[in-house]
Structures are given as C-alpha cells and as structure tokens.
mmCIF file of C-alpha atoms and ligand atoms in Angstrom:
data_model
loop_
_atom_site.group_PDB
_atom_site.id
_atom_site.type_symbol
_atom_site.label_atom_id
_atom_site.label_comp_id
_atom_site.label_asym_id
_atom_site.label_seq_id
_atom_site.Cartn_x
_atom_site.Cartn_y
_atom_site.Cartn_z
ATOM 1 C CA MET W 1 -0.013 0.098 0.090
ATOM 2 C CA ALA W 2 1.408 3.380 -1.030
ATOM 3 C CA ALA W 3 2.559 5.703 1.857
ATOM 4 C CA VAL W 4 -0.014 8.344 2.508
ATOM 5 C CA SER W 5 2.443 11.286 0.663
ATOM 6 C CA GLU W 6 1.885 8.941 -2.395
ATOM 7 C CA ARG W 7 -1.691 8.368 -2.667
ATOM 8 C CA LEU W 8 -2.245 11.456 -4.608
ATOM 9 C CA SER W 9 1.235 11.820 -6.133
ATOM 10 C CA LYS W 10 1.229 8.397 -7.619
ATOM 11 C CA ALA W 11 -2.194 8.723 -8.904
ATOM 12 C CA ARG W 12 -2.676 8.647 -12.785
ATOM 13 C CA ARG W 13 -5.948 9.673 -13.320
ATOM 14 C CA ILE W 14 -7.799 12.034 -10.433
ATOM 15 C CA VAL W 15 -11.084 13.357 -10.248
ATOM 16 C CA VAL W 16 -11.536 16.473 -8.213
ATOM 17 C CA LYS W 17 -14.877 17.473 -6.841
ATOM 18 C CA ILE W 18 -15.354 20.914 -5.516
ATOM 19 C CA GLY W 19 -18.158 21.824 -3.490
ATOM 20 C CA SER W 20 -20.314 25.054 -4.129
ATOM 21 C CA ALA W 21 -19.449 26.531 -0.443
ATOM 22 C CA LEU W 22 -15.877 26.385 -1.439
ATOM 23 C CA LEU W 23 -16.091 28.281 -4.705
ATOM 24 C CA VAL W 24 -18.855 30.508 -3.994
ATOM 25 C CA ASP W 25 -19.065 33.263 -1.391
ATOM 26 C CA GLY W 26 -22.012 32.428 0.882
ATOM 27 C CA LYS W 27 -22.554 36.207 1.716
ATOM 28 C CA THR W 28 -22.053 37.560 -1.583
ATOM 29 C CA GLY W 29 -22.914 34.889 -4.112
ATOM 30 C CA THR W 30 -20.110 35.665 -6.234
ATOM 31 C CA LEU W 31 -17.230 33.530 -7.148
ATOM 32 C CA LYS W 32 -14.075 33.148 -5.113
ATOM 33 C CA ALA W 33 -11.577 33.969 -7.599
ATOM 34 C CA SER W 34 -8.447 33.698 -5.895
ATOM 35 C CA TRP W 35 -9.460 30.363 -4.677
ATOM 36 C CA LEU W 36 -10.094 29.248 -7.738
ATOM 37 C CA ALA W 37 -6.887 30.762 -9.205
ATOM 38 C CA SER W 38 -4.626 28.829 -6.487
ATOM 39 C CA LEU W 39 -6.428 25.299 -6.769
ATOM 40 C CA SER W 40 -6.001 26.160 -10.478
ATOM 41 C CA GLU W 41 -2.328 26.289 -10.242
ATOM 42 C CA ASP W 42 -2.326 23.069 -7.982
ATOM 43 C CA LEU W 43 -4.129 21.365 -10.869
ATOM 44 C CA ALA W 44 -1.695 22.520 -13.301
ATOM 45 C CA ASP W 45 0.882 21.238 -11.347
ATOM 46 C CA ALA W 46 -0.419 17.749 -11.225
ATOM 47 C CA ARG W 47 -0.583 17.855 -15.146
ATOM 48 C CA ARG W 48 2.766 18.891 -15.497
ATOM 49 C CA LEU W 49 3.777 15.450 -13.235
ATOM 50 C CA GLY W 50 1.826 13.541 -16.217
ATOM 51 C CA GLN W 51 -1.301 13.370 -13.974
ATOM 52 C CA GLU W 52 -5.003 13.596 -15.628
ATOM 53 C CA ILE W 53 -7.360 15.539 -14.329
ATOM 54 C CA ILE W 54 -11.095 15.661 -14.247
ATOM 55 C CA ILE W 55 -13.229 18.595 -12.561
ATOM 56 C CA VAL W 56 -16.619 18.131 -11.136
ATOM 57 C CA SER W 57 -17.608 21.529 -10.282
ATOM 58 C CA SER W 58 -20.406 22.642 -8.080
ATOM 59 C CA GLY W 59 -21.700 26.372 -7.895
ATOM 60 C CA ALA W 60 -23.783 26.852 -10.754
ATOM 61 C CA ILE W 61 -27.017 27.091 -8.576
ATOM 62 C CA ALA W 62 -25.414 29.164 -5.623
ATOM 63 C CA LEU W 63 -23.959 31.764 -8.762
ATOM 64 C CA GLY W 64 -27.259 31.801 -10.756
ATOM 65 C CA ARG W 65 -29.862 32.219 -7.569
ATOM 66 C CA ARG W 66 -28.218 35.661 -6.669
ATOM 67 C CA LYS W 67 -27.878 37.054 -10.247
ATOM 68 C CA LEU W 68 -31.307 36.213 -10.333
ATOM 69 C CA LYS W 69 -32.302 38.077 -7.393
ATOM 70 C CA LEU W 70 -33.911 34.885 -6.156
ATOM 71 C CA ALA W 71 -34.990 34.941 -2.154
ATOM 72 C CA PRO W 72 -32.453 33.372 0.401
ATOM 73 C CA GLY W 73 -33.376 29.989 1.910
ATOM 74 C CA ALA W 74 -34.767 27.023 0.105
ATOM 75 C CA ILE W 75 -36.058 27.465 -3.461
ATOM 76 C CA ARG W 76 -38.429 25.359 -5.698
ATOM 77 C CA LEU W 77 -36.875 22.595 -8.422
ATOM 78 C CA GLU W 78 -38.017 25.332 -11.300
ATOM 79 C CA GLU W 79 -36.209 28.128 -9.452
ATOM 80 C CA SER W 80 -33.224 25.945 -9.012
ATOM 81 C CA GLN W 81 -33.294 24.821 -12.409
ATOM 82 C CA ALA W 82 -33.343 28.495 -13.716
ATOM 83 C CA ALA W 83 -30.647 29.384 -11.469
ATOM 84 C CA ALA W 84 -28.110 26.695 -12.652
ATOM 85 C CA ALA W 85 -28.975 28.139 -15.971
ATOM 86 C CA VAL W 86 -27.720 31.339 -15.146
ATOM 87 C CA GLY W 87 -24.937 30.063 -13.187
ATOM 88 C CA GLN W 88 -23.122 27.392 -15.417
ATOM 89 C CA ILE W 89 -22.191 30.288 -17.994
ATOM 90 C CA ALA W 90 -20.264 31.995 -15.096
ATOM 91 C CA LEU W 91 -19.135 29.002 -13.553
ATOM 92 C CA ALA W 92 -17.958 27.519 -16.941
ATOM 93 C CA GLN W 93 -16.058 31.109 -17.878
ATOM 94 C CA ALA W 94 -14.392 30.935 -14.603
ATOM 95 C CA TRP W 95 -12.919 27.816 -15.086
ATOM 96 C CA SER W 96 -11.776 27.938 -18.530
ATOM 97 C CA GLU W 97 -10.168 31.427 -17.736
ATOM 98 C CA ALA W 98 -8.631 30.164 -14.460
ATOM 99 C CA LEU W 99 -7.117 26.819 -16.295
ATOM 100 C CA ARG W 100 -6.094 29.141 -19.322
ATOM 101 C CA LYS W 101 -3.619 31.159 -17.163
ATOM 102 C CA HIS W 102 -1.790 27.475 -17.336
ATOM 103 C CA ASP W 103 -2.066 26.911 -20.746
ATOM 104 C CA ILE W 104 -4.567 24.159 -20.020
ATOM 105 C CA VAL W 105 -8.230 23.687 -22.153
ATOM 106 C CA ALA W 106 -11.041 23.336 -20.108
ATOM 107 C CA ALA W 107 -14.068 21.450 -21.540
ATOM 108 C CA GLN W 108 -17.429 21.796 -20.234
ATOM 109 C CA ILE W 109 -19.450 18.710 -19.972
ATOM 110 C CA LEU W 110 -22.965 18.792 -18.206
ATOM 111 C CA VAL W 111 -24.358 15.193 -17.473
ATOM 112 C CA THR W 112 -27.450 13.487 -16.046
ATOM 113 C CA LEU W 113 -27.973 10.516 -13.983
ATOM 114 C CA ASN W 114 -28.786 8.586 -17.466
ATOM 115 C CA ASP W 115 -25.749 9.188 -18.807
ATOM 116 C CA THR W 116 -23.867 7.642 -16.397
ATOM 117 C CA GLU W 117 -26.266 4.579 -15.406
ATOM 118 C CA GLU W 118 -28.005 3.771 -19.453
ATOM 119 C CA ARG W 119 -25.100 1.808 -20.801
ATOM 120 C CA ARG W 120 -25.444 3.483 -24.295
ATOM 121 C CA ARG W 121 -24.871 6.537 -23.158
ATOM 122 C CA TYR W 122 -22.196 5.660 -20.473
ATOM 123 C CA LEU W 123 -20.091 4.873 -23.572
ATOM 124 C CA ASN W 124 -20.820 7.779 -25.213
ATOM 125 C CA ALA W 125 -19.842 9.924 -22.325
ATOM 126 C CA ARG W 126 -16.904 7.813 -21.543
ATOM 127 C CA SER W 127 -15.393 8.206 -25.036
ATOM 128 C CA THR W 128 -15.692 11.725 -25.081
ATOM 129 C CA LEU W 129 -13.914 12.018 -21.972
ATOM 130 C CA ALA W 130 -11.207 9.929 -23.114
ATOM 131 C CA MET W 131 -10.860 11.840 -26.020
ATOM 132 C CA LEU W 132 -10.457 15.041 -24.099
ATOM 133 C CA LEU W 133 -7.968 13.526 -21.280
ATOM 134 C CA ALA W 134 -5.978 12.228 -24.558
ATOM 135 C CA GLN W 135 -5.743 15.899 -26.004
ATOM 136 C CA GLY W 136 -4.884 17.211 -22.666
ATOM 137 C CA ALA W 137 -7.946 19.237 -22.085
ATOM 138 C CA VAL W 138 -9.385 19.247 -18.780
ATOM 139 C CA PRO W 139 -13.297 18.349 -18.614
ATOM 140 C CA VAL W 140 -15.045 20.399 -16.249
ATOM 141 C CA ILE W 141 -18.344 18.522 -15.411
ATOM 142 C CA ASN W 142 -21.828 19.317 -13.868
ATOM 143 C CA GLU W 143 -25.052 17.722 -13.750
ATOM 144 C CA ASN W 144 -27.289 19.293 -16.151
ATOM 145 C CA ASP W 145 -29.634 20.878 -13.424
ATOM 146 C CA THR W 146 -31.434 22.775 -15.986
ATOM 147 C CA VAL W 147 -33.197 19.258 -17.386
ATOM 148 C CA ALA W 148 -32.681 17.228 -14.596
ATOM 149 C CA THR W 149 -36.149 16.449 -12.833
ATOM 150 C CA SER W 150 -36.079 14.919 -9.486
ATOM 151 C CA GLU W 151 -36.329 11.074 -10.740
ATOM 152 C CA ILE W 152 -33.423 11.579 -13.084
ATOM 153 C CA ARG W 153 -31.112 13.484 -10.931
ATOM 154 C CA TYR W 154 -28.374 12.975 -8.907
ATOM 155 C CA GLY W 155 -28.693 16.007 -6.755
ATOM 156 C CA ASP W 156 -25.340 16.364 -5.391
ATOM 157 C CA ASN W 157 -22.018 16.209 -6.827
ATOM 158 C CA ASP W 158 -20.538 13.802 -4.451
ATOM 159 C CA ARG W 159 -22.195 10.632 -6.259
ATOM 160 C CA LEU W 160 -22.022 12.165 -9.364
ATOM 161 C CA ALA W 161 -18.117 12.970 -9.245
ATOM 162 C CA ALA W 162 -18.047 8.781 -7.876
ATOM 163 C CA ARG W 163 -19.913 7.740 -10.791
ATOM 164 C CA VAL W 164 -17.428 9.750 -13.128
ATOM 165 C CA ALA W 165 -14.496 8.001 -11.200
ATOM 166 C CA SER W 166 -15.889 4.839 -11.829
ATOM 167 C CA MET W 167 -16.567 5.165 -15.679
ATOM 168 C CA MET W 168 -13.609 6.765 -16.251
ATOM 169 C CA SER W 169 -11.179 3.895 -14.236
ATOM 170 C CA ALA W 170 -10.023 6.913 -12.188
ATOM 171 C CA ASP W 171 -7.573 5.842 -9.239
ATOM 172 C CA CYS W 172 -8.365 8.649 -7.161
ATOM 173 C CA LEU W 173 -11.272 10.603 -6.553
ATOM 174 C CA VAL W 174 -10.742 14.096 -4.370
ATOM 175 C CA LEU W 175 -13.968 15.735 -2.681
ATOM 176 C CA LEU W 176 -12.757 19.058 -1.581
ATOM 177 C CA SER W 177 -15.320 20.112 0.952
ATOM 178 C CA ASP W 178 -16.386 22.457 3.890
ATOM 179 C CA ILE W 179 -15.071 19.426 6.544
ATOM 180 C CA ASP W 180 -11.956 17.995 6.466
ATOM 181 C CA GLY W 181 -12.964 14.392 7.147
ATOM 182 C CA LEU W 182 -15.289 11.816 8.680
ATOM 183 C CA TYR W 183 -15.537 12.158 12.542
ATOM 184 C CA THR W 184 -16.343 9.484 15.064
ATOM 185 C CA ALA W 185 -19.088 12.218 16.439
ATOM 186 C CA PRO W 186 -20.266 15.446 15.113
ATOM 187 C CA PRO W 187 -17.259 17.803 14.732
ATOM 188 C CA GLY W 188 -16.977 19.827 17.807
ATOM 189 C CA MET W 189 -18.643 17.439 20.119
ATOM 190 C CA PRO W 190 -16.369 16.168 22.959
ATOM 191 C CA GLY W 191 -14.386 13.434 21.740
ATOM 192 C CA ALA W 192 -14.866 13.611 18.305
ATOM 193 C CA LYS W 193 -12.380 12.409 16.026
ATOM 194 C CA ILE W 194 -11.346 12.422 12.561
ATOM 195 C CA ILE W 195 -10.632 8.755 10.922
ATOM 196 C CA PRO W 196 -7.648 9.172 8.798
ATOM 197 C CA GLU W 197 -8.471 5.691 7.146
ATOM 198 C CA ILE W 198 -11.330 3.623 6.183
ATOM 199 C CA LYS W 199 -10.764 0.252 4.136
ATOM 200 C CA GLU W 200 -14.399 -0.824 4.230
ATOM 201 C CA ILE W 201 -17.331 1.231 4.770
ATOM 202 C CA THR W 202 -19.199 -0.612 7.558
ATOM 203 C CA PRO W 203 -22.531 0.384 9.412
ATOM 204 C CA GLU W 204 -20.701 2.012 12.093
ATOM 205 C CA ILE W 205 -18.981 4.365 9.504
ATOM 206 C CA GLU W 206 -22.324 4.794 8.088
ATOM 207 C CA ALA W 207 -23.993 5.661 11.419
ATOM 208 C CA MET W 208 -20.807 8.428 11.868
ATOM 209 C CA ALA W 209 -22.114 10.251 8.686
ATOM 210 C CA GLY W 210 -25.133 11.919 10.338
ATOM 211 C CA LYS W 211 -27.018 14.461 8.776
ATOM 212 C CA PRO W 212 -26.174 16.864 6.165
ATOM 213 C CA VAL W 213 -24.582 20.394 7.418
ATOM 214 C CA SER W 214 -23.594 22.563 4.704
ATOM 215 C CA GLY W 215 -25.988 25.715 4.064
ATOM 216 C CA VAL W 216 -24.745 26.101 0.254
ATOM 217 C CA GLY W 217 -24.116 22.644 -1.437
ATOM 218 C CA SER W 218 -26.590 20.088 -1.607
ATOM 219 C CA GLY W 219 -24.260 17.194 -0.291
ATOM 220 C CA GLY W 220 -23.322 16.272 3.179
ATOM 221 C CA MET W 221 -21.492 13.400 4.737
ATOM 222 C CA ILE W 222 -24.066 10.659 3.836
ATOM 223 C CA THR W 223 -23.828 11.484 0.130
ATOM 224 C CA LYS W 224 -19.948 11.225 0.577
ATOM 225 C CA ILE W 225 -20.115 7.795 2.158
ATOM 226 C CA GLU W 226 -22.618 6.862 -0.694
ATOM 227 C CA ALA W 227 -19.579 8.252 -3.229
ATOM 228 C CA GLY W 228 -17.282 5.781 -0.922
ATOM 229 C CA LYS W 229 -18.989 3.112 -1.965
ATOM 230 C CA ILE W 230 -19.243 3.708 -5.426
ATOM 231 C CA ALA W 231 -15.432 4.728 -5.674
ATOM 232 C CA LEU W 232 -14.154 1.460 -3.676
ATOM 233 C CA ALA W 233 -16.345 -0.991 -5.750
ATOM 234 C CA ALA W 234 -14.554 0.856 -8.864
ATOM 235 C CA GLY W 235 -10.917 0.344 -7.454
ATOM 236 C CA CYS W 236 -10.842 3.877 -6.841
ATOM 237 C CA ASN W 237 -9.208 5.572 -3.465
ATOM 238 C CA MET W 238 -10.933 8.451 -2.486
ATOM 239 C CA VAL W 239 -10.197 11.445 0.219
ATOM 240 C CA ILE W 240 -12.680 13.771 1.734
ATOM 241 C CA ALA W 241 -10.554 16.854 2.798
ATOM 242 C CA SER W 242 -11.029 20.495 3.411
ATOM 243 C CA GLY W 243 -10.864 22.974 0.662
ATOM 244 C CA HIS W 244 -10.692 26.273 2.936
ATOM 245 C CA GLY W 245 -7.799 28.048 2.750
ATOM 246 C CA LEU W 246 -5.709 28.342 -0.613
ATOM 247 C CA HIS W 247 -4.159 25.388 -2.426
ATOM 248 C CA PRO W 248 -6.251 22.503 -0.998
ATOM 249 C CA PHE W 249 -5.069 20.630 -3.359
ATOM 250 C CA ARG W 250 -1.348 20.782 -2.899
ATOM 251 C CA ARG W 251 -1.828 20.358 0.756
ATOM 252 C CA ILE W 252 -3.496 17.130 0.372
ATOM 253 C CA ALA W 253 -0.434 16.065 -1.043
ATOM 254 C CA GLU W 254 1.654 17.300 1.718
ATOM 255 C CA GLY W 255 0.033 15.476 4.104
ATOM 256 C CA GLU W 256 -2.978 17.722 5.670
ATOM 257 C CA THR W 257 -5.503 15.837 7.825
ATOM 258 C CA CYS W 258 -8.163 14.303 5.894
ATOM 259 C CA THR W 259 -10.072 10.901 5.586
ATOM 260 C CA TRP W 260 -8.826 8.316 3.141
ATOM 261 C CA PHE W 261 -11.027 5.649 1.905
ATOM 262 C CA LEU W 262 -8.760 3.111 0.448
ATOM 263 C CA SER W 263 -9.814 0.151 -2.110
ATOM 264 C CA GLY W 264 -7.900 -2.711 -1.984
ATOM 265 C CA ALA W 265 -8.015 -3.378 -5.702
ATOM 266 C CA ASN W 266 -7.117 -1.104 -8.575
ATOM 267 C CA PRO W 267 -9.740 0.192 -11.349
ATOM 268 C CA LEU W 268 -8.737 -1.909 -14.134
ATOM 269 C CA GLN W 269 -9.171 -5.313 -12.134
ATOM 270 C CA SER W 270 -12.763 -3.927 -10.684
ATOM 271 C CA ARG W 271 -13.341 -2.977 -14.487
ATOM 272 C CA LYS W 272 -12.670 -6.268 -15.918
ATOM 273 C CA ARG W 273 -14.451 -8.204 -13.012
ATOM 274 C CA TRP W 274 -17.827 -5.897 -13.875
ATOM 275 C CA ILE W 275 -17.438 -7.160 -17.329
ATOM 276 C CA ALA W 276 -16.356 -10.902 -16.892
ATOM 277 C CA GLY W 277 -18.514 -11.659 -13.954
ATOM 278 C CA THR W 278 -21.296 -9.153 -13.450
ATOM 279 C CA LEU W 279 -22.676 -8.179 -16.916
ATOM 280 C CA VAL W 280 -24.765 -10.881 -18.351
ATOM 281 C CA PRO W 281 -23.727 -11.711 -22.158
ATOM 282 C CA MET W 282 -26.260 -10.536 -24.476
ATOM 283 C CA GLY W 283 -25.016 -12.632 -27.597
ATOM 284 C CA ARG W 284 -21.957 -14.010 -29.030
ATOM 285 C CA LEU W 285 -19.563 -12.602 -31.518
ATOM 286 C CA HIS W 286 -17.850 -15.515 -33.287
ATOM 287 C CA ILE W 287 -14.387 -14.182 -34.671
ATOM 288 C CA ASP W 288 -11.605 -15.369 -36.974
ATOM 289 C CA GLU W 289 -8.171 -16.842 -35.932
ATOM 290 C CA GLY W 290 -6.508 -13.598 -36.609
ATOM 291 C CA ALA W 291 -8.938 -11.415 -34.504
ATOM 292 C CA ALA W 292 -8.091 -14.096 -31.478
ATOM 293 C CA LEU W 293 -4.570 -13.393 -31.912
ATOM 294 C CA ALA W 294 -4.817 -9.701 -31.800
ATOM 295 C CA LEU W 295 -7.358 -9.950 -28.929
ATOM 296 C CA SER W 296 -4.577 -12.409 -27.105
ATOM 297 C CA ARG W 297 -1.971 -9.325 -27.590
ATOM 298 C CA GLY W 298 -4.186 -6.398 -26.303
ATOM 299 C CA LYS W 299 -5.736 -5.434 -29.099
ATOM 300 C CA SER W 300 -9.203 -4.468 -29.958
ATOM 301 C CA LEU W 301 -11.726 -6.440 -31.578
ATOM 302 C CA LEU W 302 -12.100 -5.051 -35.190
ATOM 303 C CA PRO W 303 -15.454 -5.493 -37.206
ATOM 304 C CA ALA W 304 -13.199 -7.134 -39.934
ATOM 305 C CA GLY W 305 -12.286 -10.342 -37.360
ATOM 306 C CA VAL W 306 -16.212 -11.023 -36.997
ATOM 307 C CA ARG W 307 -17.524 -13.770 -38.922
ATOM 308 C CA ARG W 308 -20.949 -14.352 -37.069
ATOM 309 C CA ILE W 309 -22.835 -12.987 -34.513
ATOM 310 C CA GLU W 310 -25.810 -14.370 -32.481
ATOM 311 C CA GLY W 311 -28.361 -13.048 -29.784
ATOM 312 C CA SER W 312 -30.173 -10.023 -29.586
ATOM 313 C CA PHE W 313 -27.668 -7.210 -28.460
ATOM 314 C CA ALA W 314 -27.570 -3.346 -28.203
ATOM 315 C CA ARG W 315 -24.558 -0.997 -28.222
ATOM 316 C CA GLY W 316 -23.109 -0.667 -24.786
ATOM 317 C CA ASP W 317 -24.569 -4.701 -23.525
ATOM 318 C CA ALA W 318 -21.783 -7.511 -22.772
ATOM 319 C CA VAL W 319 -21.254 -9.984 -25.716
ATOM 320 C CA SER W 320 -19.133 -13.378 -25.509
ATOM 321 C CA ILE W 321 -16.554 -13.615 -28.053
ATOM 322 C CA VAL W 322 -16.007 -16.810 -29.149
ATOM 323 C CA SER W 323 -13.176 -18.299 -31.280
ATOM 324 C CA GLU W 324 -13.181 -20.739 -34.286
ATOM 325 C CA ALA W 325 -13.008 -23.566 -31.968
ATOM 326 C CA GLY W 326 -16.201 -22.585 -30.254
ATOM 327 C CA ILE W 327 -14.768 -21.538 -27.439
ATOM 328 C CA GLU W 328 -15.365 -18.282 -25.616
ATOM 329 C CA ILE W 329 -12.163 -16.343 -25.274
ATOM 330 C CA ALA W 330 -13.226 -13.269 -24.086
ATOM 331 C CA ARG W 331 -16.280 -10.796 -22.947
ATOM 332 C CA GLY W 332 -16.466 -7.433 -23.820
ATOM 333 C CA ILE W 333 -18.825 -4.436 -24.122
ATOM 334 C CA VAL W 334 -19.849 -3.894 -27.746
ATOM 335 C CA ALA W 335 -19.968 -0.751 -29.471
ATOM 336 C CA TYR W 336 -22.877 -1.516 -32.049
ATOM 337 C CA ASP W 337 -26.500 -2.964 -32.154
ATOM 338 C CA LYS W 338 -26.838 -6.253 -33.569
ATOM 339 C CA ASP W 339 -28.335 -5.123 -36.581
ATOM 340 C CA ASP W 340 -25.530 -2.610 -37.334
ATOM 341 C CA ALA W 341 -23.022 -5.157 -35.934
ATOM 342 C CA ALA W 342 -24.581 -7.740 -38.830
ATOM 343 C CA LEU W 343 -23.798 -4.821 -41.353
ATOM 344 C CA ILE W 344 -20.405 -4.359 -40.775
ATOM 345 C CA LEU W 345 -19.077 -7.595 -39.895
ATOM 346 C CA GLY W 346 -15.944 -8.510 -41.982
ATOM 347 C CA ARG W 347 -15.440 -5.281 -43.383
ATOM 348 C CA LYS W 348 -12.818 -3.143 -43.257
ATOM 349 C CA THR W 349 -12.941 -0.598 -40.504
ATOM 350 C CA SER W 350 -12.473 2.314 -43.314
ATOM 351 C CA GLU W 351 -15.852 0.802 -44.816
ATOM 352 C CA ILE W 352 -17.833 1.115 -41.965
ATOM 353 C CA GLU W 353 -19.326 4.080 -42.663
ATOM 354 C CA LYS W 354 -20.894 3.443 -46.248
ATOM 355 C CA ALA W 355 -22.077 0.047 -44.845
ATOM 356 C CA LEU W 356 -24.320 1.959 -42.120
ATOM 357 C CA GLY W 357 -24.703 5.648 -43.148
ATOM 358 C CA PHE W 358 -22.959 7.000 -40.297
ATOM 359 C CA ARG W 359 -19.587 7.673 -39.396
ATOM 360 C CA GLY W 360 -19.618 4.856 -36.107
ATOM 361 C CA ARG W 361 -16.804 3.680 -33.882
ATOM 362 C CA ASP W 362 -13.541 2.064 -35.337
ATOM 363 C CA GLU W 363 -13.650 -1.104 -33.215
ATOM 364 C CA MET W 364 -16.565 -3.526 -32.403
ATOM 365 C CA VAL W 365 -15.101 -4.001 -28.966
ATOM 366 C CA HIS W 366 -12.828 -1.529 -27.723
ATOM 367 C CA ARG W 367 -9.880 -2.973 -25.821
ATOM 368 C CA ASP W 368 -10.423 -1.298 -22.813
ATOM 369 C CA ASP W 369 -13.982 -2.809 -22.490
ATOM 370 C CA LEU W 370 -12.549 -6.521 -23.415
ATOM 371 C CA VAL W 371 -11.658 -9.169 -20.720
ATOM 372 C CA MET W 372 -9.777 -12.307 -21.890
ATOM 373 C CA THR W 373 -11.913 -15.245 -20.077
ATOM 374 C CA GLY W 374 -9.991 -17.766 -21.829
ATOM 375 C CA GLY W 375 -12.272 -20.312 -20.759
ATOM 376 C CA ALA W 376 -15.263 -22.556 -21.811
ATOM 377 C CA ARG W 377 -16.961 -24.249 -24.684
ATOM 378 C CA VAL W 378 -20.171 -22.949 -25.698
HETATM 379 N N1 LIG U 1 -25.154 20.853 -9.547
HETATM 380 C C1 LIG U 1 -25.090 21.764 -8.657
HETATM 381 C C2 LIG U 1 -24.736 23.037 -8.624
HETATM 382 O O1 LIG U 1 -23.638 23.260 -9.599
HETATM 383 C C3 LIG U 1 -24.561 21.318 -7.154
HETATM 384 C C4 LIG U 1 -25.051 20.164 -6.596
HETATM 385 C C5 LIG U 1 -24.117 19.990 -5.473
HETATM 386 O O2 LIG U 1 -24.041 20.763 -4.522
HETATM 387 O O3 LIG U 1 -23.419 18.633 -4.892
HETATM 388 O O4 LIG U 1 -25.083 23.959 -8.388
#
C-alpha cells in the first residue's frame, strides 16, 4: 500500500470534486476568484507531473440564484433549474479562464443520471471524456440541472463525481469540501475524532455520517459515504479533504489531515471483474483466428475479424467473444447494436461509414472494454 504522501502523487487519473460552498461566497453569492486561481495552480502542477485531471464542479445554482435575485433559503425545483441555467455559464467561464492562465484547455460536460447509468449513453460519455483527456484538456463536469427533474437527478455532485471516477477508471477521487473528513461524532462534540483511514464502509462508518450540515451545497457526509461506496467498488481511492484556504489540492499531497477511503483493488481489475463477472452477455460474436490472436495481444476487436453474430444485443451490452473452435475466449462491451453489427461484420474499418450511413466507432469492442476469459466451450 502506498505511503500517505504518495496516494495522491502516484495517482494517474484524478477526479476532483469541488463543493459550492468553496467556490461561491455565501454572503455575496460571487465567485471566490483567488481561491479558484490557487486551486488551478495546483491542478496545473499535477498536469505537469503527467496526471490526468477531471473536475466536477458545483456552484451553478449558488452563483445563479444571486444573479436572478432569488430570495435566500430553500427554493423550488424550477427556481433552482433557472438559477443553474444562469450560473453555469459564469461557472464554466471562470474555470475556462482560470485554467487558460496555465495553458490548459477546459471542456464543459453537463451530465444527467441517465448518462452514467444507461450503458449506451455511458459509452458515449466515456469516449468523449477519454478523447478530451488524450488531447490534454481538462473536463469540467456538472449535473445538467436545468433539465434534470427529481427522478433523473443526482442532486449532489459527490455521487456524480464517484460515478465519473468509476466510469473513467480513475484511481483517485478527491472530494474538496467544507469539512476536513469523517469524524467519529459530529465535529465539535467532546471526543469527536477524525478518522484518517477507512478500508471498508461498515454500518458503524455509515452511522457516523449523521445529517447534512452545509448550507450552500446539497451534499453532506451521507452522500460522501455513498460516493465512497461507488469509488471503492470501482477500485478507486477516495479522499475527503477540507477545501478551505488556498491551495487545497497541494495541501493533501503535503499530508494535511483528511479522511482516506482506500480500495484494495485497482480500477482495471474492478472494471474487468465487472465486465467478466457481473454483466450478463446478451449475445455472441464469433471471430476468426487473426482476431483471436490480436485480442490475446491486447488489441481491440475490429469488425473485420467478426465472422458471425448471435443473440439480440444493443450498443453497450456485454457480449461473449467466441473463437473458431467454439470456445469463449473473451467478454466485452459491444459498440454496436446487433443490426448494425450484422451490416459491418467482416468489413474493414474504412468501410463502416458506407455500410451504415454514419461514421460509427472503429472497433466492434474496444480493448478497454474487453476481458480475456480464456475459457469454456460454448
Ligand atoms: N449541481 C449543483 C450546482 O452546480 C450542485 C450540486 C451539489 O451541491 O452537489 O449548483
């Protein structure tokens, strides 16, 4: 297990969630520009070290409600949606400018619950994010509050950030919050102590989460614990740290007191386990020898290597990949619906567009979505 100081510095892909109370001044409803500048400097340092950064930023509603002159206190859903519509523009602009000072290109992504739960949309969101990271950009994500109604809403960015971390196989999730970690009892109570390290979320840990406390954001310790469950299941470490004061990210690396949730697994193992063990294959792709060889060398499955398909599957479903000898050699998440897959099988990638009438993906199953199972005769 890495030393405390290395948990952040050794992470390859980091999701950083910033709570509204940190970014937006509770009294004036305006953005805390110098705080944002100091965090951007920390994140630019991390980028220079080769770490990939994804930001999940709250603050749209807090910023917008003041601009719309909505009354303080609880507001109705339509009001918060209107506030988000106004605040999100300012939020995105602030991030874009703060990162541009470090020659970093920011990219805005607004997501709803469906985008991370439904597999087809999940694949789309994931490949867009992967492309942005590959180009060196920093995605800045928020919930699409203006269209998300209560049934399709996260409502808090803690869980949204954890879903993003899991979806992107991040190895560290940083929750910057107005509290520096999880305490054994409400902070301030006699005997309340911060818990530096959690390896498993037990009912006792959940009981310590208590009730939400922050006045500006919508999360509390409960949603942070929920986020911890998602992150740990995905093989991602998570840290709850105080964002108060300048350079909050750097201070974590310097060993400031916080609560670390440590996963025993890594994101790749967890994802492969999910693909191979949890998802039920909805169909079979029979592939030729050349493709089987390519797969065993860690390559993606291209349409050209597929000879025949069986079953009824949609883009985003799991499928079994079967060799010429009738043996399942791998499982993966397929990038095409069954009917489209049937039209492009055996064809070169350059012929996909002509066969389908749209550009489509180059791979039938991308290597990141593929697990060698090397197994049973089917
Ligand atoms: N999406 C909300 C906003 O940007 C924040 C949700 C949260 O506080 O976690 O205002």
